[in-house]
């Protein structure tokens, strides 16, 4: 339907992703605010059954094509471009995850419509859409408005609670066909599963998380000692893993794992959105950082403005003392 | 293999960022610019490919303060050419940067054809953030992002790109050449180059320059306002020397039943 709000229904390995529900929750608010319909766009191959999980939308446009078997942004974008040109939605919400990243940008470039990525919120203001975008690693937020023309919005994970995007209603589904190249230029070959880690950090009650602020691999011993006295494990941010200080199985965040421990102690981690999306649901977050403006202090319950290399050993000693 | 690496200078976000009086841009007076981190990884991946398969690596970057030193460091690391695009705006959105790059690549001598165009998967400076998909559309080339490894079986018509998915899962894709890849992380941490070597390169090699074409469309939404996030609940800060802070944390942990 022309003028409706669309949500790209992201799915991976047979399941709708959490981001899809988050976008449905956000999309519902926007569609209601504008008084238009919310439609989910389901692109896949043999995935049409997933439409029944999209009841928060008024209806589902379902595309089945062999090129959409695995998430290849080029193929998803080519399909979306055709649908957008035919049906002219008001706005398309696309999840900004490692699965769908690039789709929205490809589409907006091809259809030549305004686009904004990194949206943590979108609201209806005076009949138009206003988005809040997270820039500079979470240190700055920018407000942008979209006119009445079609726009493409890349939405950060966590924009709304996924719970608010679930519904038991089975939505009406309209199957649609698109034409995609028979010989794609990018072909999926195979998945590489993560190597089983030494510890499963998703199962730990206590995590001591280290970031680039730990300055060097040798200093990780300070975190190991603290984790040991607390009965937990050490995990890290992306640069720590990229530098080879810790194995990939210990990475928390967008491309790593999401954790929900009782205690998450972040040492020398700035709190970039890609990290925060993997740890924001921890029951207790304590952050040690030398930068008073570090975004990690915006999600932490307690903050310490100090050198982690001094705080960690002091804490290890204090915990030892307390335990006797 | 002929590889182009596109590099952009962006503000170092570990530093204090100030918003200008217009409320829409960063105050750039005291801003420290550094190479976009993932662009640095793109260079490293290009250098690794060159070491394995031979060929040439050319770095292309829009002019910015401190850029010369960065480009000389790229040459010292093993890049063959470094091209500075002059006459550019100090801040460009991803769309404008991609359009500029696409025009320069197609008009400046000796850049295209290339087998691979590598750039960082993301920059945090603009509303697009992703340059590779825009560039791939403008140049009509295939594209993969979140790439952490590129392998080629000799001088073939394809490469295998490993892309990151969530939950530490990765996937291999066959990509037809030429292609644009958004690099997330190189296979190895970007190499370090001693200052002495950079100085030597400054004496023996030179930077090339290409003029920015006139009238590159910005094509990005206008930012109405920038602000530092004011969270609903900021962390409660614990003050004191390390021992005092440690004592307070212990009390909190005990009260929460973690200890
Ligand atoms: C597509 C994509 C996916 C990504 N996936 C992930 C992911 O899964 N996980 C992830 O973590 N990141 C991910 N990132 C990277 C992310 O954007 C950030 O670059 C990264 O999280 C930063 O890590 P950091 O906080 O350790 O380093 P930095 O941002 O460099 O921060 C270091 C911090 O340490 C502080 N510091 C310095 N010295 C000290 C000291 N002595 N004591 C205390 N504090 C100190 C500094 O003030 C600073 O805040 C991803 C990026 C992209 C583009």
XYZ file of C-alpha atoms and ligand atoms in Angstrom:
636
model
C 0.000 0.000 0.000
C 1.323 3.389 -0.959
C 2.373 5.609 1.940
C 2.685 2.810 4.474
C 5.593 2.129 6.790
C 7.641 -0.936 5.894
C 9.819 -3.076 8.082
C 12.364 -5.429 6.527
C 11.624 -8.670 8.357
C 15.129 -9.924 8.994
C 15.555 -13.630 9.547
C 18.546 -15.862 9.745
C 18.975 -19.595 9.926
C 15.258 -20.238 10.066
C 14.260 -17.653 12.656
C 13.081 -14.074 12.713
C 15.731 -12.004 14.477
C 15.174 -9.983 17.638
C 15.787 -6.866 15.545
C 12.723 -7.670 13.453
C 10.493 -7.522 16.520
C 12.202 -4.338 17.702
C 11.564 -2.738 14.306
C 7.961 -3.927 14.298
C 7.450 -2.252 17.686
C 8.982 0.978 16.397
C 7.219 0.724 13.035
C 3.868 0.244 14.771
C 4.346 3.487 16.713
C 5.307 5.405 13.587
C 2.490 3.971 11.455
C -0.071 4.733 14.178
C 1.364 8.228 14.587
C 0.969 8.888 10.861
C -2.324 7.033 10.578
C -0.991 4.645 7.925
C -0.507 0.883 7.710
C 2.513 -1.068 8.838
C 3.735 -3.715 6.414
C 6.465 -6.277 6.911
C 8.556 -7.320 3.927
C 9.724 -10.909 4.128
C 12.456 -11.831 1.640
C 13.662 -15.422 1.537
C 13.468 -18.846 0.022
C 11.197 -21.370 1.658
C 10.777 -18.906 4.531
C 7.163 -17.831 3.928
C 6.081 -19.620 7.096
C 7.884 -16.998 9.168
C 5.155 -14.509 8.176
C 2.986 -15.764 11.010
C 5.376 -14.193 13.495
C 4.851 -10.761 11.945
C 1.372 -10.065 13.311
C 2.289 -6.675 14.639
C 2.144 -5.551 11.005
C -1.177 -5.062 9.199
C 0.048 -7.281 6.386
C 3.105 -9.029 5.007
C 4.625 -8.823 1.529
C 6.325 -12.151 0.988
C 8.935 -12.729 -1.696
C 10.282 -16.208 -2.402
C 13.336 -16.514 -4.633
C 16.271 -18.918 -4.691
C 18.731 -15.969 -4.644
C 17.295 -14.944 -1.269
C 18.156 -18.238 0.401
C 20.976 -16.705 2.426
C 21.234 -13.022 3.325
C 23.215 -11.435 0.490
C 22.657 -7.643 0.747
C 22.833 -7.180 -3.035
C 20.013 -9.640 -3.633
C 17.838 -8.331 -0.777
C 18.395 -4.765 -1.968
C 17.527 -5.616 -5.582
C 14.249 -7.186 -4.428
C 13.399 -4.249 -2.148
C 14.164 -1.718 -4.872
C 11.602 -3.351 -7.162
C 8.952 -3.390 -4.449
C 9.602 0.219 -3.439
C 9.369 1.454 -7.029
C 6.073 -0.377 -7.490
C 4.443 0.508 -4.199
C 6.030 3.715 -2.892
C 6.070 3.214 0.890
C 6.456 6.267 3.091
C 9.469 4.916 4.900
C 11.388 1.646 5.148
C 12.971 0.527 8.420
C 15.954 -1.776 7.977
C 17.859 -3.380 10.861
C 21.468 -2.312 11.188
C 22.870 -5.717 12.049
C 25.663 -7.827 10.563
C 22.914 -9.656 8.647
C 21.209 -6.709 6.946
C 23.908 -4.044 7.049
C 24.286 -2.442 3.640
C 20.789 -3.320 2.407
C 19.249 0.044 3.318
C 22.211 1.991 1.960
C 22.177 0.086 -1.346
C 18.436 0.631 -1.681
C 18.527 4.352 -0.898
C 21.355 4.872 -3.394
C 19.526 2.964 -6.106
C 16.101 4.577 -5.541
C 17.731 7.970 -4.845
C 15.846 8.704 -1.640
C 17.120 10.188 1.623
C 18.542 7.776 4.153
C 19.922 7.815 7.664
C 21.693 5.011 9.457
C 22.438 4.574 13.166
C 18.907 5.599 14.211
C 18.257 4.875 17.854
C 14.833 6.507 17.728
C 12.325 7.695 15.147
C 9.280 9.786 16.064
C 6.415 11.421 14.293
C 6.716 15.202 14.685
C 4.225 17.512 12.963
C 3.258 14.820 10.497
C 6.876 14.195 9.506
C 9.511 11.763 10.734
C 12.330 12.827 12.998
C 15.206 10.454 13.698
C 17.877 10.525 16.369
C 21.122 9.075 15.027
C 24.080 7.944 17.109
C 27.380 9.190 15.697
C 31.030 9.222 16.773
C 30.981 5.954 18.690
C 28.041 7.055 20.844
C 29.483 10.428 21.860
C 27.173 12.562 19.712
C 23.536 12.306 18.725
C 22.227 14.009 15.593
C 18.614 14.906 14.883
C 17.403 14.708 11.289
C 13.980 15.121 9.722
C 12.577 13.415 6.670
C 10.101 15.115 4.399
C 7.019 13.466 2.988
C 9.001 11.590 0.346
C 10.142 7.992 0.837
C 13.095 7.519 3.173
C 15.190 4.576 4.302
C 16.138 4.311 7.957
C 18.810 1.977 9.322
C 17.827 1.200 12.910
C 20.263 0.239 15.667
C 19.482 -2.861 17.684
C 17.694 -1.953 20.901
C 15.580 0.940 19.550
C 12.486 -0.643 21.140
C 11.833 -3.688 23.319
C 11.423 -6.773 21.118
C 8.529 -7.827 23.359
C 6.467 -4.931 22.035
C 6.864 -6.216 18.488
C 5.444 -9.688 19.093
C 1.826 -10.585 18.461
C -0.306 -13.725 18.301
C -2.311 -12.357 15.397
C -1.603 -14.097 12.102
C -1.307 -11.328 9.505
C -2.609 -11.497 5.928
C 0.188 -12.392 3.505
C 0.501 -11.189 -0.065
C 2.963 -13.218 -2.132
C 4.864 -11.019 -4.584
C 7.345 -11.903 -7.283
C 10.514 -10.057 -8.199
C 13.086 -10.776 -10.870
C 16.647 -11.232 -9.681
C 19.759 -12.140 -11.681
C 20.139 -15.879 -12.267
C 23.928 -15.712 -11.916
C 24.564 -13.531 -8.874
C 27.922 -11.760 -8.599
C 28.130 -12.635 -4.902
C 27.469 -16.274 -4.026
C 27.095 -17.759 -0.566
C 29.384 -20.771 -0.056
C 29.202 -21.921 3.568
C 28.988 -20.923 7.185
C 31.992 -21.208 9.481
C 30.794 -22.030 12.991
C 32.647 -20.491 15.931
C 35.229 -22.707 17.530
C 34.023 -23.919 20.890
C 35.635 -21.556 23.355
C 37.414 -22.533 26.526
C 34.564 -20.952 28.495
C 31.083 -20.029 27.390
C 30.831 -16.392 28.470
C 27.058 -16.390 27.991
C 26.805 -18.803 30.934
C 28.893 -16.790 33.401
C 27.375 -14.871 36.316
C 30.354 -12.534 36.501
C 32.285 -11.075 33.595
C 35.314 -8.831 33.779
C 35.335 -7.172 30.360
C 38.471 -5.550 29.023
C 38.891 -2.984 26.263
C 41.644 -1.140 24.463
C 42.115 1.015 27.565
C 43.896 -1.935 29.200
C 46.864 -0.786 27.079
C 48.464 -4.167 26.392
C 48.030 -7.903 26.540
C 50.295 -8.244 29.594
C 47.796 -6.202 31.640
C 45.041 -8.726 31.000
C 46.527 -10.708 33.890
C 44.987 -8.056 36.185
C 41.548 -8.863 34.792
C 42.164 -12.629 34.974
C 43.055 -12.351 38.648
C 39.961 -10.323 39.437
C 37.732 -12.706 37.469
C 39.251 -15.602 39.375
C 38.545 -14.185 42.843
C 35.020 -13.258 41.723
C 34.473 -16.721 40.261
C 33.860 -15.373 36.747
C 35.574 -15.064 33.392
C 37.259 -12.422 31.248
C 35.706 -11.189 28.010
C 36.482 -8.231 25.786
C 35.623 -5.630 23.194
C 36.409 -6.022 19.521
C 39.871 -4.360 19.440
C 41.043 -6.719 22.186
C 40.002 -9.689 20.056
C 41.328 -8.152 16.807
C 44.698 -7.631 18.516
C 44.733 -11.317 19.441
C 44.732 -10.633 23.207
C 41.657 -12.859 23.652
C 39.994 -15.476 21.402
C 36.897 -14.618 19.329
C 34.753 -16.737 21.679
C 35.246 -13.982 24.292
C 33.989 -11.078 22.146
C 30.921 -9.254 23.411
C 28.793 -7.196 21.020
C 27.364 -6.947 17.564
C 29.622 -9.524 15.922
C 30.358 -11.356 19.131
C 27.880 -12.699 21.648
C 25.256 -11.047 23.834
C 25.635 -11.630 27.555
C 23.405 -11.071 30.561
C 25.535 -11.735 33.660
C 24.761 -10.643 37.218
C 27.884 -8.461 37.114
C 29.586 -6.913 34.072
C 32.681 -4.976 35.030
C 33.908 -3.015 32.003
C 37.526 -1.872 32.223
C 38.912 0.484 29.562
C 35.878 0.066 27.280
C 34.468 3.240 25.699
C 30.928 1.881 25.247
C 30.531 2.101 21.470
C 27.003 1.117 20.360
C 28.307 -2.122 18.808
C 29.665 -3.172 22.196
C 26.747 -1.943 24.269
C 24.200 -3.944 22.291
C 25.826 -7.116 23.612
C 25.931 -6.240 27.329
C 23.288 -3.627 28.114
C 21.000 -6.196 29.741
C 23.494 -7.209 32.415
C 21.918 -6.927 35.872
C 24.737 -4.794 37.272
C 27.195 -2.835 35.142
C 30.248 -1.201 36.671
C 32.556 0.754 34.370
C 36.103 1.981 34.919
C 37.285 4.579 32.431
C 39.594 7.595 32.397
C 37.267 9.622 30.129
C 34.348 11.288 31.959
C 32.461 11.492 28.636
C 32.888 7.800 27.777
C 29.476 6.534 26.570
C 29.859 3.437 28.759
C 28.909 5.672 31.730
C 25.516 6.162 30.061
C 24.652 2.477 30.431
C 26.612 1.599 33.589
C 24.935 1.627 36.989
C 28.160 2.628 38.708
C 31.134 4.410 37.226
C 34.706 4.969 38.331
C 36.704 7.723 36.675
C 40.153 6.206 37.105
C 42.938 4.129 35.615
C 41.719 0.551 35.256
C 45.263 -0.670 35.782
C 45.054 0.688 39.337
C 41.435 -0.125 40.115
C 41.493 -3.788 39.059
C 44.321 -4.904 41.401
C 42.853 -2.859 44.270
C 39.505 -4.548 43.728
C 41.082 -8.002 43.553
C 42.729 -7.335 46.889
C 39.546 -5.983 48.449
C 37.492 -8.978 47.286
C 40.154 -11.352 48.636
C 40.041 -9.478 51.956
C 36.273 -9.667 52.085
C 36.253 -13.378 51.344
C 38.883 -13.876 54.063
C 46.368 -8.067 -8.020
C 45.635 -4.369 -8.360
C 44.073 -3.085 -5.144
C 42.721 0.358 -4.263
C 42.307 1.266 -0.609
C 40.023 4.180 0.221
C 40.905 5.953 3.419
C 39.222 8.752 5.349
C 40.399 10.817 8.293
C 37.836 11.069 11.086
C 37.807 12.563 14.593
C 39.391 10.476 17.322
C 36.379 9.678 19.492
C 38.492 8.952 22.532
C 39.095 12.729 22.710
C 36.607 15.306 23.991
C 34.258 16.333 21.166
C 32.762 19.834 21.165
C 29.794 21.016 19.129
C 30.166 24.283 17.164
C 28.005 27.327 17.769
C 25.772 26.383 14.831
C 24.732 23.346 16.871
C 24.959 21.127 13.794
C 28.621 20.281 13.377
C 31.632 19.439 15.485
C 33.966 22.227 16.451
C 36.975 21.186 14.407
C 39.461 23.657 15.792
C 41.007 21.368 18.361
C 39.828 18.119 16.850
C 42.397 15.372 16.429
C 41.904 13.461 13.198
C 42.985 9.855 12.796
C 42.539 7.357 9.958
C 39.172 5.629 10.220
C 40.016 2.438 12.101
C 38.392 0.014 9.682
C 40.078 1.793 6.732
C 43.367 1.010 8.435
C 42.322 -2.635 8.517
C 41.417 -2.392 4.817
C 44.976 -1.263 4.076
C 46.391 -4.154 6.107
C 44.250 -6.700 4.248
C 45.389 -5.184 0.938
C 49.038 -5.440 1.970
C 48.552 -9.083 3.020
C 46.973 -9.855 -0.383
C 49.857 -8.137 -2.152
C 52.364 -10.187 -0.157
C 50.602 -13.397 -1.155
C 49.718 -12.673 -4.767
C 51.891 -9.758 -5.850
C 50.405 -6.669 -7.462
C 50.015 -3.086 -6.433
C 48.317 -1.280 -3.563
C 47.191 2.323 -4.058
C 45.760 4.378 -1.199
C 43.296 7.149 -2.126
C 42.165 9.678 0.471
C 40.328 13.020 0.562
C 42.640 15.729 1.890
C 42.476 16.455 5.631
C 44.764 17.779 8.347
C 47.499 15.267 9.239
C 46.762 13.284 6.073
C 50.253 13.611 4.573
C 51.873 11.876 7.530
C 49.289 9.110 7.377
C 49.818 8.584 3.642
C 53.601 8.460 4.045
C 53.045 5.847 6.759
C 50.922 3.865 4.278
C 53.799 3.960 1.786
C 56.243 2.932 4.508
C 54.031 -0.032 5.327
C 54.218 -1.230 1.741
C 51.634 0.652 -0.333
C 52.932 1.495 -3.816
C 51.112 4.763 -4.406
C 49.270 7.301 -2.282
C 46.855 9.737 -3.901
C 45.497 12.748 -2.058
C 42.249 14.265 -3.325
C 42.601 18.006 -2.942
C 39.967 20.714 -2.784
C 37.468 18.812 -0.654
C 35.083 19.923 2.090
C 36.388 19.318 5.615
C 33.361 17.165 6.483
C 31.687 14.989 3.944
C 28.797 12.639 4.393
C 29.249 9.040 3.316
C 27.251 9.710 0.160
C 29.315 12.723 -0.821
C 32.550 10.888 -0.001
C 31.489 7.879 -2.051
C 30.426 10.077 -4.985
C 33.719 11.937 -4.783
C 35.684 8.693 -4.679
C 33.698 7.217 -7.565
C 34.362 10.298 -9.710
C 38.038 10.478 -8.841
C 38.539 6.766 -9.465
C 36.974 7.024 -12.897
C 38.694 10.252 -13.935
C 42.154 10.333 -12.313
C 44.723 8.512 -14.425
C 45.908 5.037 -13.531
C 43.466 4.137 -10.742
C 40.905 1.969 -12.509
C 40.677 -0.785 -13.524
C 41.393 -2.382 -10.184
C 40.653 -5.944 -9.100
C 39.573 -4.939 -5.636
C 38.469 -1.730 -3.958
C 38.772 -2.061 -0.207
C 37.488 0.364 2.381
C 36.540 0.195 6.029
C 33.102 -1.239 6.678
C 31.950 1.747 8.691
C 32.783 5.256 9.750
C 31.007 6.837 12.697
C 31.167 10.355 11.292
C 28.156 10.612 9.003
C 24.566 9.538 8.633
C 25.376 6.851 6.075
C 28.386 5.416 7.810
C 28.807 2.863 5.053
C 30.678 3.882 1.930
C 31.222 0.503 0.251
C 27.583 -0.107 -0.768
C 27.213 3.408 -2.200
C 30.427 3.085 -4.146
C 29.495 -0.369 -5.410
C 26.240 1.012 -6.755
C 27.922 4.003 -8.415
C 30.602 1.830 -10.020
C 28.163 -1.034 -10.678
C 30.416 -3.540 -8.925
C 29.589 -6.437 -6.594
C 29.930 -5.775 -2.887
C 30.321 -7.574 0.434
C 30.739 -5.961 3.840
C 31.809 -6.987 7.361
C 34.720 -8.789 5.696
C 37.478 -10.254 7.872
C 39.429 -12.259 5.313
C 39.981 -12.248 1.565
C 41.583 -15.151 -0.263
C 42.339 -15.571 -3.932
C 43.357 -18.739 -5.755
C 45.930 -17.097 -7.950
C 44.933 -14.548 -10.581
C 41.344 -15.759 -10.924
C 38.106 -14.007 -11.661
C 36.800 -14.363 -8.113
C 37.939 -14.070 -4.511
C 36.546 -15.677 -1.402
C 35.470 -13.136 1.194
C 34.752 -14.160 4.769
C 31.969 -12.073 6.253
C 31.026 -11.775 9.915
C 27.535 -12.634 11.056
C 26.240 -12.327 14.638
C 27.190 -14.771 17.420
C 30.755 -15.132 16.128
C 29.485 -17.067 13.070
C 31.175 -16.256 9.769
C 30.375 -17.175 6.173
C 32.316 -17.543 2.951
C 31.143 -15.812 -0.203
C 32.433 -16.158 -3.751
C 32.760 -12.653 -5.148
C 33.250 -11.808 -8.811
C 36.065 -9.384 -9.551
C 36.325 -6.467 -9.726
C 34.511 -5.871 -6.442
C 34.114 -3.448 -3.559
C 34.653 -4.911 -0.084
C 33.885 -3.250 3.255
C 36.602 -4.524 5.573
C 35.701 -5.069 9.208
C 39.059 -6.349 10.406
C 42.175 -7.596 8.648
C 43.391 -11.131 9.286
C 46.163 -9.665 11.434
C 46.286 -6.445 13.463
C 47.447 -3.538 11.255
C 51.234 -3.517 11.103
C 53.318 -1.017 12.992
C 55.835 1.068 11.109
C 58.724 2.770 12.891
C 58.918 6.561 12.598
C 62.429 6.310 11.125
C 61.077 4.289 8.218
C 58.297 6.824 7.595
C 60.904 9.614 7.606
C 63.010 7.732 5.081
C 59.979 7.262 2.825
C 59.230 11.002 3.063
C 62.621 11.615 1.461
C 62.487 8.905 -1.189
C 58.835 8.835 -2.278
C 56.169 11.395 -3.025
C 52.425 11.745 -2.628
C 50.342 12.132 -5.775
C 47.416 14.438 -5.946
C 44.101 14.487 -7.780
C 41.751 17.461 -7.843
C 38.247 16.938 -6.516
C 35.746 17.235 -9.337
C 33.450 20.230 -9.062
C 29.862 19.936 -7.947
C 29.784 16.611 -6.130
C 26.250 16.353 -4.775
C 26.067 16.002 -1.018
C 22.848 13.998 -1.181
C 22.742 13.514 2.539
C 20.023 14.540 4.932
C 20.713 17.739 6.736
C 21.548 17.432 10.396
C 19.219 19.755 12.316
C 20.981 19.527 15.593
C 23.826 17.726 17.306
C 23.915 17.063 21.013
C 25.886 15.071 23.524
C 23.607 12.283 24.710
C 21.918 13.051 27.998
C 20.942 9.642 29.281
C 17.901 9.244 31.493
C 20.130 7.614 34.059
C 23.840 8.276 34.130
C 26.068 5.972 36.165
C 26.418 6.833 39.819
C 30.081 7.789 40.070
C 32.194 6.308 42.857
C 34.977 8.626 43.986
C 38.113 8.020 46.016
C 41.524 6.430 45.651
C 41.671 2.913 44.150
C 41.484 1.236 47.577
C 38.469 3.322 48.636
C 36.690 2.708 45.337
C 37.434 -1.007 45.636
C 35.892 -1.001 49.108
C 32.727 0.676 47.797
C 32.436 -1.809 44.924
C 32.770 -4.680 47.409
C 29.869 -3.280 49.431
C 27.715 -2.984 46.309
C 28.577 -6.532 45.245
C 27.825 -7.868 48.720
C 24.489 -6.022 48.834
C 23.561 -7.478 45.425
C 24.561 -10.984 46.454
C 27.339 -11.154 43.853
C 29.911 -11.601 46.610
C 29.991 -3.741 12.036
C 30.736 -3.570 13.320
C 30.646 -4.553 14.282
C 31.299 -4.394 15.498
N 31.172 -5.367 16.441
C 31.699 -5.166 17.669
C 31.531 -6.135 18.705
O 30.938 -7.203 18.515
N 32.066 -5.850 19.930
C 32.755 -4.691 20.195
O 33.202 -4.495 21.343
N 32.958 -3.789 19.218
C 32.460 -3.999 17.966
N 32.711 -3.080 16.976
C 33.693 -1.991 17.241
C 33.146 -0.796 17.989
O 32.643 0.137 17.056
C 34.264 -0.082 18.804
O 35.305 0.278 17.937
C 34.839 -0.938 19.926
O 33.792 -1.476 20.724
C 35.765 -0.099 20.787
O 36.421 -0.916 21.710
P 37.061 -0.305 23.061
O 35.993 0.335 23.850
O 37.843 -1.395 23.698
O 38.108 0.734 22.492
P 38.060 2.319 22.438
O 36.803 2.801 21.832
O 39.346 2.733 21.859
O 38.004 2.752 23.973
C 39.024 2.601 24.895
C 38.557 3.262 26.179
O 39.514 3.059 27.206
C 39.614 4.241 27.977
N 40.923 4.191 28.641
C 42.151 4.435 28.117
N 43.088 4.192 29.036
C 42.459 3.787 30.166
C 42.894 3.359 31.453
N 44.188 3.320 31.765
N 41.953 3.013 32.361
C 40.620 3.054 32.060
N 40.169 3.438 30.854
C 41.074 3.778 29.906
C 39.430 5.368 27.005
O 38.975 6.542 27.652
C 38.369 4.784 26.071
O 37.065 5.123 26.513
C 32.085 -3.233 15.748
C 32.198 -2.278 14.755
C 31.535 -2.423 13.551
C 31.694 -1.361 12.532
